[in-house]
Amino acid sequence: MSEPLLVLDGVTKRFARPLNTGERIASWIGAGPGPRVVRAVEQVSLTIAPHETLALVGESGCGKSTLGRVAAGIYAPDQGRVTLAGAPVMSTGRRPHKITTRVQTVFQDPFASLDPRMRVGTTIAEGPIAHNLVERADSTRYVASWLERVGLPADVATRFPHQFSGGQRQRIAIARALAMQPDLLICDEPVASLDVSIQAQVLNLLLELRRDLGLTCLFISHDLGVVRHVSDRVAIMYLGRVVELGTTAETFARPIHPYTRALLDSVPRLARDGARGREIKPIAGELPSPLAPPPGCHFNPRCVHAIDRCRSEAPELLPVAGRIAACHRAEELLATV
Amino acid sequence: MAGTPIADFWAEFRANRVAVVALAVVLLTVLATLAAPILVPQDPYDLANLTLRDARRPPGYVGTAGFTHVLGTDAQGRDLLSAIVYGLRISLGMGITAGCIAFAFGATVGAVSSFVGGRIETIAMRIVDLQLSFPAILLALVLAAVLGQGKTQLLIALVAAQYAYFARTAHGAATAERHKDYVEAALSTPLPARTVILRHIVPNCLPPLIVVATVQVANSIALEATLSFLGLGLPPTEPSLGMLIANGFQYLLSGRYWISIYPGVALIVLIVAINLVGDQVRDQLNPRLRR
């Protein structure tokens, strides 16, 4: 494999819920519960090679969006490093801020990610002008060329976001991200909030642009059908940790980790040739609270293969058959596929 | 839903007759005060025009200068209508200037402290809360007494008494906007914090601030009138409505009501009109009040 473009090295991101006044007084006299910390992302290391698309998959609340935002330079990691082509994505210091323009993000909700009071053209041109990618005098032409690339007419630039549908807004959001000429595009559930009929159009647009511009992508999704369609490799996350990582084809064909298997089994699918479809097996139980993750393997309370060791010792991510998985029984389970 | 946001806004505003009349009153007052020198019969501050023979004459009196004093004259023989228009000019000017400065300063304090967060936010907002828990008039009185008379001093007192309302409103709105995706999108471009605050956060906080602004302009006019009435406002060389009211106060019980009453009526009409416009703007900008 060539030199990776994006490297996430041991990234941990915690969110502390601030104590309210009562709790603060209680903790002064030593009776309080102490600060509550959510470990949204725990010791995650990933690399993405140039021109590759890595999908990040998991249930809501598993930390995939947080990890995406750490990679995008929106959140600074509490531990670990994020580098793009060897250079750090965020500055260090007391108030870290993003210092590269080479990674850009397409957000999930195009109704929230565009400034409602700014004309579309201004929104798209703002970043490129600020970073001298284009002269202010040329910006109209520049914006029009990007709007054309995402399949929108040039006169869109003079209008406001509320005048567009969800699919059109997401195209605008894609144009804004691409106008910064990034190497890496982070797509945080880019089609999840769109109508199904629009999803395919926007996905195809993303695939086309990825090919034409030679983009590298981090694609965050909970939709396994979409992931299978767009990604080269897939990382499965559960409660802040990566539990399995491998090429999309292999992972979907021969999942190792019990969570991956459960996830794949829980997807409703239409049966081919009129035969009865496979049974849909929902994953038993709920995602545990990240405030109090279960000891050992985080998945053990919901895992049908759990043994005593799983309840006491957290499994490490280890290579298994060309992939990596975090499961004590990975070898045994692989044999059963 | 046709046309630009501003056209839609105006169409809805026009539907409320009272608000339209109030807006007309405010605009006419502004125009009248701007055109004061050519509109009124007498320059009330040119002492050469005044004669004590005309002092304290009732409305309708035809003075030595040959014109009718429609609203009567005051203790110096000054034409009251002229004095009121000039007084409005000062009151309105002070009110709008103080309102604008308080807007700019308060909105900056609110938006920046919300964005920066941490200790700076806590300290700034606690100061604002502390101020909001006192009546504005108290702070203005103390400041006006300490700083002395003069336009600048009065402006400082008015701004200090009023910026807290803007800061509180801007802080609330900015905190709500701060974590919306479009702000994170702008920050992750990356754009500098200053640009994000000025170009994204502040414009999206404007609706509630505009509502506060209309109310606070009316309030600062009233506040200024109060200070001037108490003799803590502008010097007698620049009499605002408050001072006109104070000047006629001693004659009120002797039947010469017009010296105090007419400036008072002008003040009330202006403040009520501004508040009515403000109410309508608030109703239109607050989605929760929409039917």
XYZ file of C-alpha atoms in Angstrom:
628
model
C 0.000 0.000 0.000
C 1.186 3.470 -0.762
C 1.827 6.132 1.848
C -1.509 6.841 3.626
C -3.140 10.235 3.155
C -5.026 10.459 6.425
C -3.659 8.953 9.600
C -5.672 8.766 12.811
C -3.326 7.603 15.519
C -4.767 6.507 18.859
C -7.551 9.092 18.743
C -9.660 9.494 21.873
C -12.421 12.058 22.223
C -14.323 12.526 25.453
C -17.214 14.789 26.220
C -17.718 15.870 29.806
C -21.165 16.912 30.843
C -20.604 19.973 32.999
C -21.843 19.627 36.562
C -24.792 21.733 37.565
C -24.513 23.992 40.602
C -25.971 21.445 43.010
C -23.583 18.739 41.879
C -20.650 21.135 42.036
C -21.428 21.994 45.652
C -21.825 18.302 46.383
C -18.438 17.529 44.850
C -16.793 20.275 46.933
C -17.862 18.545 50.109
C -16.789 15.272 48.603
C -20.245 13.781 48.114
C -20.786 14.489 44.425
C -20.828 12.020 41.572
C -17.735 13.560 39.945
C -17.732 14.757 36.373
C -19.551 12.488 33.962
C -17.426 11.701 30.968
C -18.646 10.167 27.755
C -15.933 8.433 25.806
C -17.337 9.043 22.365
C -14.241 7.738 20.621
C -11.731 5.491 22.376
C -8.227 4.785 21.049
C -9.085 4.612 17.366
C -6.333 4.261 14.792
C -7.150 4.314 11.108
C -5.416 5.164 7.868
C -6.844 6.060 4.510
C -4.756 5.654 1.385
C -4.924 8.227 -1.420
C -7.960 7.789 -3.685
C -9.446 5.262 -1.301
C -12.898 5.385 0.271
C -13.173 4.161 3.832
C -16.637 3.724 5.284
C -17.326 4.173 8.972
C -20.316 2.115 10.022
C -22.228 1.733 13.258
C -25.416 2.420 15.171
C -26.403 5.947 16.155
C -24.367 6.992 19.146
C -21.408 4.713 18.402
C -19.089 7.675 17.858
C -18.745 7.532 14.100
C -19.806 11.146 13.561
C -17.529 12.275 16.384
C -14.622 10.432 14.787
C -15.511 12.054 11.463
C -15.480 15.472 13.088
C -12.118 14.782 14.674
C -10.774 13.776 11.250
C -12.340 16.903 9.720
C -10.641 19.192 12.231
C -13.903 20.284 13.858
C -13.125 18.643 17.202
C -9.642 18.420 18.625
C -8.883 14.920 19.912
C -8.178 14.581 23.641
C -5.493 12.060 22.857
C -3.798 10.906 19.699
C -2.924 12.669 16.484
C -4.604 13.356 13.186
C -2.352 14.028 10.221
C -3.075 14.618 6.567
C -0.181 13.782 4.242
C 2.109 14.013 7.274
C 0.940 17.459 8.410
C -1.284 17.968 11.459
C -4.928 18.840 10.765
C -5.300 20.984 13.872
C -2.963 23.324 15.687
C -1.906 22.444 19.192
C -2.277 24.704 22.193
C -5.033 25.807 24.472
C -7.486 26.636 21.693
C -6.749 24.251 18.843
C -8.081 25.241 15.454
C -7.997 23.682 12.038
C -4.939 24.626 10.009
C -5.453 22.776 6.749
C -7.898 23.308 3.925
C -7.167 19.930 2.349
C -9.946 18.157 4.225
C -13.541 19.337 3.827
C -16.837 18.040 5.127
C -20.292 17.397 3.725
C -22.708 17.375 6.634
C -25.727 15.178 7.167
C -28.479 17.759 7.254
C -28.379 20.207 4.328
C -31.142 22.218 6.026
C -28.784 23.015 8.897
C -25.397 23.152 7.198
C -26.077 26.163 4.945
C -26.291 29.630 6.491
C -29.961 30.592 5.971
C -29.126 34.290 5.657
C -26.355 34.030 3.130
C -26.748 33.748 -0.617
C -25.628 30.387 -1.964
C -22.915 31.945 -4.127
C -21.461 33.842 -1.165
C -21.456 30.687 0.941
C -19.557 28.758 -1.716
C -17.113 31.574 -2.548
C -16.341 32.555 1.045
C -13.762 29.864 1.805
C -11.911 29.931 -1.538
C -11.613 33.741 -1.380
C -10.387 33.647 2.231
C -7.705 31.114 1.289
C -6.710 32.744 -1.997
C -7.862 29.850 -4.133
C -9.620 32.401 -6.307
C -9.598 36.170 -6.746
C -12.714 37.969 -5.565
C -13.230 39.304 -9.102
C -13.198 35.763 -10.498
C -15.342 34.249 -7.803
C -18.645 34.396 -9.711
C -17.205 32.340 -12.532
C -15.521 29.990 -10.069
C -18.761 29.414 -8.152
C -20.673 28.867 -11.401
C -18.177 26.219 -12.498
C -18.596 24.292 -9.239
C -22.376 24.622 -9.354
C -22.252 23.183 -12.852
C -20.140 20.275 -11.620
C -22.809 19.367 -9.059
C -25.538 19.717 -11.678
C -27.031 23.077 -10.740
C -27.511 26.149 -12.944
C -25.326 29.209 -12.316
C -28.238 31.436 -11.255
C -28.566 29.348 -8.082
C -25.736 31.484 -6.692
C -27.914 34.546 -6.181
C -30.617 32.737 -4.221
C -31.023 31.745 -0.571
C -30.949 28.164 0.782
C -34.637 28.137 1.762
C -35.545 28.287 -1.926
C -34.143 24.796 -2.570
C -35.130 21.206 -1.903
C -33.064 18.881 0.280
C -31.332 17.248 -2.675
C -30.444 20.613 -4.225
C -29.149 21.898 -0.913
C -26.961 18.848 -0.493
C -25.565 19.507 -3.972
C -24.822 23.069 -2.868
C -23.125 21.749 0.276
C -21.024 19.404 -1.876
C -20.072 22.316 -4.151
C -19.032 24.345 -1.108
C -16.804 21.537 0.154
C -15.253 20.838 -3.251
C -14.665 24.514 -4.061
C -11.959 24.377 -1.375
C -10.184 21.813 -3.604
C -9.716 19.248 -0.842
C -7.771 15.995 -1.072
C -9.974 14.328 1.510
C -13.734 14.649 1.640
C -15.520 13.647 4.840
C -19.095 12.672 4.083
C -21.060 12.526 7.329
C -24.202 10.593 6.404
C -24.571 12.735 3.275
C -27.763 11.083 2.075
C -29.371 9.963 5.338
C -31.730 12.920 5.553
C -32.790 12.815 1.897
C -35.732 11.103 0.254
C -34.855 7.671 -1.051
C -35.502 8.785 -4.625
C -32.983 11.615 -4.206
C -30.402 9.526 -2.324
C -29.303 7.632 -5.436
C -28.835 10.844 -7.426
C -26.682 12.448 -4.753
C -24.704 9.234 -4.208
C -24.011 8.884 -7.904
C -22.935 12.511 -8.028
C -20.513 11.878 -5.165
C -19.114 8.768 -6.872
C -18.697 10.618 -10.150
C -16.929 13.551 -8.502
C -14.742 11.221 -6.482
C -13.584 9.531 -9.673
C -13.136 12.720 -11.722
C -11.316 14.644 -9.002
C -9.384 11.708 -7.569
C -10.775 12.328 -4.100
C -10.093 10.341 -0.993
C -13.226 9.820 1.102
C -14.177 9.044 4.646
C -17.768 7.980 4.292
C -19.831 7.815 7.470
C -23.090 5.921 7.272
C -25.393 3.563 9.052
C -26.834 2.354 5.771
C -25.033 -0.853 4.859
C -26.480 -0.882 1.354
C -24.964 2.521 0.660
C -21.650 1.531 2.234
C -21.348 -1.601 0.137
C -21.993 0.525 -2.941
C -19.412 3.259 -2.316
C -16.561 2.053 -0.148
C -13.301 0.175 -0.686
C -12.775 -0.636 2.958
C -15.109 -0.538 5.894
C -14.544 0.062 9.608
C -17.266 -1.108 11.975
C -17.586 0.923 15.178
C -19.272 -0.055 18.401
C -19.471 2.253 21.413
C -16.502 4.386 20.479
C -14.188 1.618 19.312
C -13.432 0.045 15.973
C -14.355 -3.638 16.227
C -13.601 -4.750 12.699
C -11.785 -3.320 9.718
C -11.342 -4.854 6.289
C -12.106 -4.572 2.625
C -15.782 -4.063 1.935
C -16.185 -7.197 -0.166
C -14.553 -9.525 2.380
C -16.174 -7.969 5.387
C -19.641 -8.244 3.905
C -19.035 -11.779 2.632
C -17.325 -13.198 5.713
C -17.883 -10.978 8.738
C -15.747 -11.946 11.731
C -16.927 -9.912 14.675
C -20.282 -10.957 16.145
C -21.423 -7.339 16.010
C -20.666 -7.097 12.286
C -22.587 -10.306 11.723
C -25.515 -9.094 13.776
C -25.480 -5.823 11.895
C -25.540 -7.555 8.524
C -28.290 -9.918 9.639
C -30.435 -7.034 10.818
C -30.687 -5.455 7.376
C -34.017 -6.099 5.665
C -33.429 -7.238 2.112
C -35.682 -7.998 -0.787
C -35.488 -11.607 -1.850
C -34.429 -12.362 -5.363
C -36.409 -14.583 -7.758
C -39.560 -14.482 -5.661
C -38.015 -16.693 -2.985
C -38.689 -15.889 0.625
C -36.147 -13.478 2.023
C -33.746 -14.299 4.778
C -35.069 -13.822 8.239
C -34.354 -10.383 9.690
C -32.669 -10.700 13.050
C -32.681 -7.525 15.071
C -29.753 -7.147 17.460
C -30.941 -7.970 20.962
C -30.871 -5.174 23.526
C -29.948 -1.518 23.326
C -26.662 0.244 22.822
C -25.331 0.570 26.403
C -24.877 4.064 27.833
C -21.443 5.366 26.897
C -21.413 6.950 30.375
C -21.135 3.460 31.831
C -19.861 1.023 29.210
C -19.960 -2.651 30.206
C -16.650 -4.138 31.411
C -14.611 -6.317 29.076
C -15.751 -6.361 25.473
C -18.335 -3.571 25.118
C -20.515 -5.825 23.005
C -20.691 -8.746 25.469
C -24.195 -8.076 26.918
C -25.706 -8.359 23.443
C -23.398 -11.009 22.007
C -24.653 -14.553 21.478
C -21.095 -15.921 21.504
C -19.954 -14.226 24.702
C -17.856 -16.280 27.124
C -16.524 -15.404 30.585
C -13.350 -13.904 29.174
C -15.424 -11.415 27.143
C -16.977 -10.070 30.341
C -13.669 -9.325 32.032
C -11.041 -8.597 29.391
C -11.365 -6.074 26.572
C -10.239 -7.623 23.278
C -7.574 -5.876 21.225
C -7.747 -5.219 17.516
C -5.650 -8.016 16.022
C -5.086 -9.207 12.483
C -7.358 -12.056 11.504
C -7.323 -13.463 7.990
C -6.116 -10.286 6.303
C -8.432 -8.064 8.284
C -8.391 -6.825 11.827
C -11.033 -7.523 14.418
C -11.422 -7.051 18.143
C -12.870 -10.329 19.381
C -11.471 -13.023 21.677
C -13.122 -15.726 19.606
C -12.288 -14.315 16.176
C -10.406 -17.409 14.971
C -13.131 -19.810 16.120
C -15.889 -17.718 14.640
C -14.118 -17.307 11.314
C -14.096 -21.074 10.969
C -17.875 -21.174 11.304
C -18.614 -18.897 8.364
C -44.310 33.518 -0.117
C -43.487 35.501 -3.211
C -40.556 37.821 -3.587
C -37.695 38.712 -1.338
C -37.845 38.258 2.449
C -38.094 42.031 2.858
C -41.087 42.298 0.509
C -42.842 39.494 2.398
C -42.087 41.201 5.683
C -43.554 44.489 4.483
C -46.692 42.819 3.125
C -47.340 41.281 6.523
C -46.504 44.504 8.356
C -48.942 46.466 6.183
C -51.817 44.264 7.293
C -51.694 45.810 10.773
C -53.245 49.298 10.459
C -52.158 50.440 13.896
C -48.552 49.539 13.211
C -48.635 51.358 9.873
C -49.990 54.510 11.528
C -47.375 54.217 14.273
C -44.627 53.810 11.694
C -45.954 56.873 9.842
C -45.881 58.872 13.083
C -42.293 57.825 13.758
C -41.165 58.592 10.215
C -42.958 61.956 10.171
C -41.362 62.848 13.494
C -37.939 61.965 12.158
C -38.581 64.013 9.006
C -39.961 66.948 10.988
C -36.942 67.019 13.289
C -34.548 66.801 10.342
C -36.329 69.665 8.605
C -36.830 71.611 11.859
C -35.062 74.842 10.862
C -37.255 75.376 7.779
C -40.415 73.995 9.325
C -40.926 75.920 12.539
C -41.692 79.650 12.822
C -38.905 80.507 15.260
C -35.402 79.426 16.204
C -36.109 78.845 19.899
C -32.441 79.137 20.905
C -31.741 82.465 19.293
C -32.207 84.745 22.286
C -32.539 87.751 19.987
C -35.890 86.398 18.834
C -37.313 86.151 22.304
C -39.089 88.837 24.229
C -40.439 88.530 27.704
C -43.596 90.316 26.615
C -44.564 87.055 24.912
C -43.800 84.867 27.946
C -46.320 82.271 29.147
C -48.961 83.115 26.552
C -51.637 80.497 25.874
C -52.011 78.560 22.604
C -53.255 80.696 19.756
C -51.611 83.906 20.935
C -50.313 86.145 18.163
C -46.881 87.291 19.271
C -44.864 90.475 18.700
C -43.030 88.792 15.841
C -46.335 88.577 14.031
C -46.998 84.862 13.888
C -49.410 82.727 15.866
C -47.983 80.644 18.723
C -50.092 77.550 18.021
C -49.099 75.814 21.258
C -48.437 78.967 23.258
C -45.130 80.177 24.692
C -42.946 79.279 27.648
C -41.502 81.370 30.489
C -38.946 83.013 28.198
C -41.493 83.859 25.515
C -40.256 81.020 23.335
C -42.660 79.511 20.792
C -43.551 76.097 22.259
C -44.164 74.353 18.935
C -40.678 75.347 17.780
C -39.181 74.319 21.105
C -40.928 70.927 20.960
C -39.696 70.159 17.437
C -36.149 71.138 18.412
C -36.552 69.167 21.643
C -37.707 66.116 19.723
C -34.675 66.495 17.526
C -32.382 66.243 20.521
C -34.395 63.501 22.239
C -34.666 61.394 19.108
C -31.032 61.971 18.199
C -29.842 60.961 21.660
C -32.195 57.987 21.790
C -31.209 56.597 18.397
C -27.492 57.245 18.889
C -27.517 55.645 22.336
C -29.600 52.739 20.989
C -27.188 52.114 18.098
C -24.063 52.242 20.277
C -25.700 50.000 22.885
C -26.733 47.630 20.061
C -23.212 47.408 18.633
C -21.495 47.138 22.005
C -24.043 44.793 23.587
C -24.280 42.502 20.568
C -20.486 42.253 20.436
C -20.224 41.454 24.144
C -22.990 38.847 23.857
C -21.855 37.155 20.647
C -18.147 37.123 21.476
C -18.608 35.875 25.038
C -20.888 33.119 23.781
C -18.346 32.120 21.137
C -15.294 32.263 23.390
C -16.998 30.566 26.324
C -15.249 29.605 29.533
C -14.340 32.125 32.181
C -14.709 35.175 29.925
C -18.289 34.195 29.135
C -19.115 33.620 32.795
C -17.669 36.928 33.957
C -19.201 39.009 31.151
C -22.640 37.464 31.498
C -22.692 37.707 35.302
C -21.904 41.423 35.014
C -24.771 41.724 32.550
C -27.102 39.796 34.863
C -26.087 41.979 37.777
C -26.918 45.061 35.755
C -30.228 43.668 34.577
C -31.270 43.104 38.167
C -31.065 46.869 38.846
C -33.470 49.330 37.233
C -31.707 50.950 34.278
C -32.656 54.401 35.571
C -30.639 53.856 38.747
C -27.404 53.182 36.904
C -28.090 56.020 34.471
C -28.778 58.404 37.374
C -25.600 57.481 39.202
C -23.487 57.725 36.054
C -25.058 61.006 34.964
C -24.463 62.429 38.455
C -20.848 61.255 38.532
C -19.916 62.179 34.951
C -21.628 65.564 34.941
C -23.569 67.284 32.178
C -22.880 67.074 28.484
C -23.833 65.110 25.415
C -21.016 62.563 25.633
C -21.522 62.001 29.329
C -25.239 61.440 28.821
C -24.561 59.045 25.935
C -22.205 57.031 28.124
C -24.831 56.866 30.865
C -27.552 55.775 28.435
C -25.382 53.139 26.710
C -24.149 51.754 30.029
C -27.729 51.446 31.226
C -28.964 49.726 28.063
C -26.257 47.577 26.512
C -27.046 44.748 28.947
C -30.378 44.047 27.247
C -28.632 43.649 23.894
C -25.842 41.567 25.392
C -28.285 39.190 27.082
C -30.348 38.778 23.908
C -27.321 38.390 21.635
C -25.761 35.872 24.007
C -28.869 33.723 24.038
C -29.276 33.825 20.271
C -25.577 33.272 19.582
C -25.422 30.291 21.931
C -28.302 28.748 20.016
C -26.578 29.401 16.674
C -23.077 28.472 17.823
C -23.453 24.723 17.476
C -25.522 24.654 14.336
C -23.964 22.874 11.396
C -23.503 25.961 9.262
C -21.269 27.507 11.930
C -19.223 24.323 12.217
C -19.075 24.158 8.431
C -17.686 27.704 8.317
C -15.207 26.974 11.113
C -14.052 23.763 9.455
C -13.405 25.493 6.111
C -11.487 26.985 8.062
C -12.566 30.608 8.329
C -11.218 32.818 11.122
C -13.399 33.168 14.225
C -13.896 36.878 13.565
C -15.356 36.156 10.126
C -17.592 33.414 11.460
C -18.970 35.652 14.223
C -19.497 38.706 12.026
C -20.714 37.050 8.844
C -22.585 34.026 10.132
C -23.497 34.202 13.807
C -24.416 37.897 14.133
C -26.661 38.055 11.015
C -28.560 35.035 12.299
C -29.010 36.679 15.704
C -30.456 39.862 14.188
C -34.229 39.215 14.452
C -34.404 39.200 18.270
C -31.881 42.041 18.437
C -33.962 44.232 16.129
C -36.945 43.729 18.413
C -34.880 44.719 21.440
C -33.498 47.693 19.515
C -36.897 49.247 18.768
C -37.975 48.913 22.379
C -34.649 50.201 23.686
C -34.673 53.304 21.456
C -38.031 54.202 23.010
C -36.634 53.414 26.443
C -33.541 55.527 25.990
C -35.693 58.467 24.857
C -37.745 58.086 28.034
C -34.611 57.629 30.122
C -32.999 60.710 28.641
C -36.200 62.709 29.264
C -36.205 61.538 32.876
C -32.579 62.513 33.412
C -33.142 65.911 31.775
C -36.277 66.452 33.825
C -34.247 65.843 36.955
C -31.581 68.240 35.715
C -28.971 65.514 35.169
C -29.235 65.334 31.418
C -28.262 67.811 28.751
C -27.211 71.367 29.594
C -29.929 74.076 29.316
C -28.368 75.258 26.037
C -29.642 72.086 24.393
C -33.067 71.576 25.933
C -34.603 68.194 25.204
C -38.253 67.359 25.833
C -37.494 66.384 29.418
C -36.124 69.816 30.174
C -39.087 71.543 28.494
C -41.396 69.547 30.737
C -39.322 70.468 33.771
C -39.377 74.155 32.820
C -43.153 74.261 32.714
C -43.610 72.124 35.788
C -43.738 75.068 38.201
C -46.505 76.754 36.193
C -48.660 73.675 35.893
C -50.819 74.419 38.925
C -51.242 78.058 38.005
C -53.256 77.042 34.961
C -50.501 77.464 32.376
C -50.720 73.800 31.524
C -49.398 74.039 27.958
C -45.756 74.616 28.838
C -45.443 71.110 30.342
C -48.330 69.236 28.777
C -47.535 69.669 25.078
C -43.905 68.497 25.292
C -45.215 65.618 27.411
C -47.784 64.711 24.780
C -45.118 64.803 22.066
C -42.912 62.504 24.161
C -45.727 60.047 24.860
C -46.876 59.912 21.226
C -43.328 59.245 20.025
C -42.628 56.524 22.603
C -45.982 54.801 22.087
C -45.520 54.897 18.309
C -42.035 53.366 18.504
C -43.311 50.677 20.859
C -46.230 49.834 18.549
C -43.846 49.435 15.625
C -41.600 47.318 17.842
C -44.511 45.111 18.920
C -45.483 44.428 15.335
C -41.882 43.656 14.367
C -41.604 41.302 17.323
C -44.828 39.518 16.403
C -43.573 39.011 12.882
C -40.083 37.881 13.805
C -41.075 35.538 16.600
C -42.218 32.284 14.996
C -43.897 31.168 18.211
C -46.404 34.004 18.017
C -47.408 33.121 14.464
C -50.772 31.644 13.962
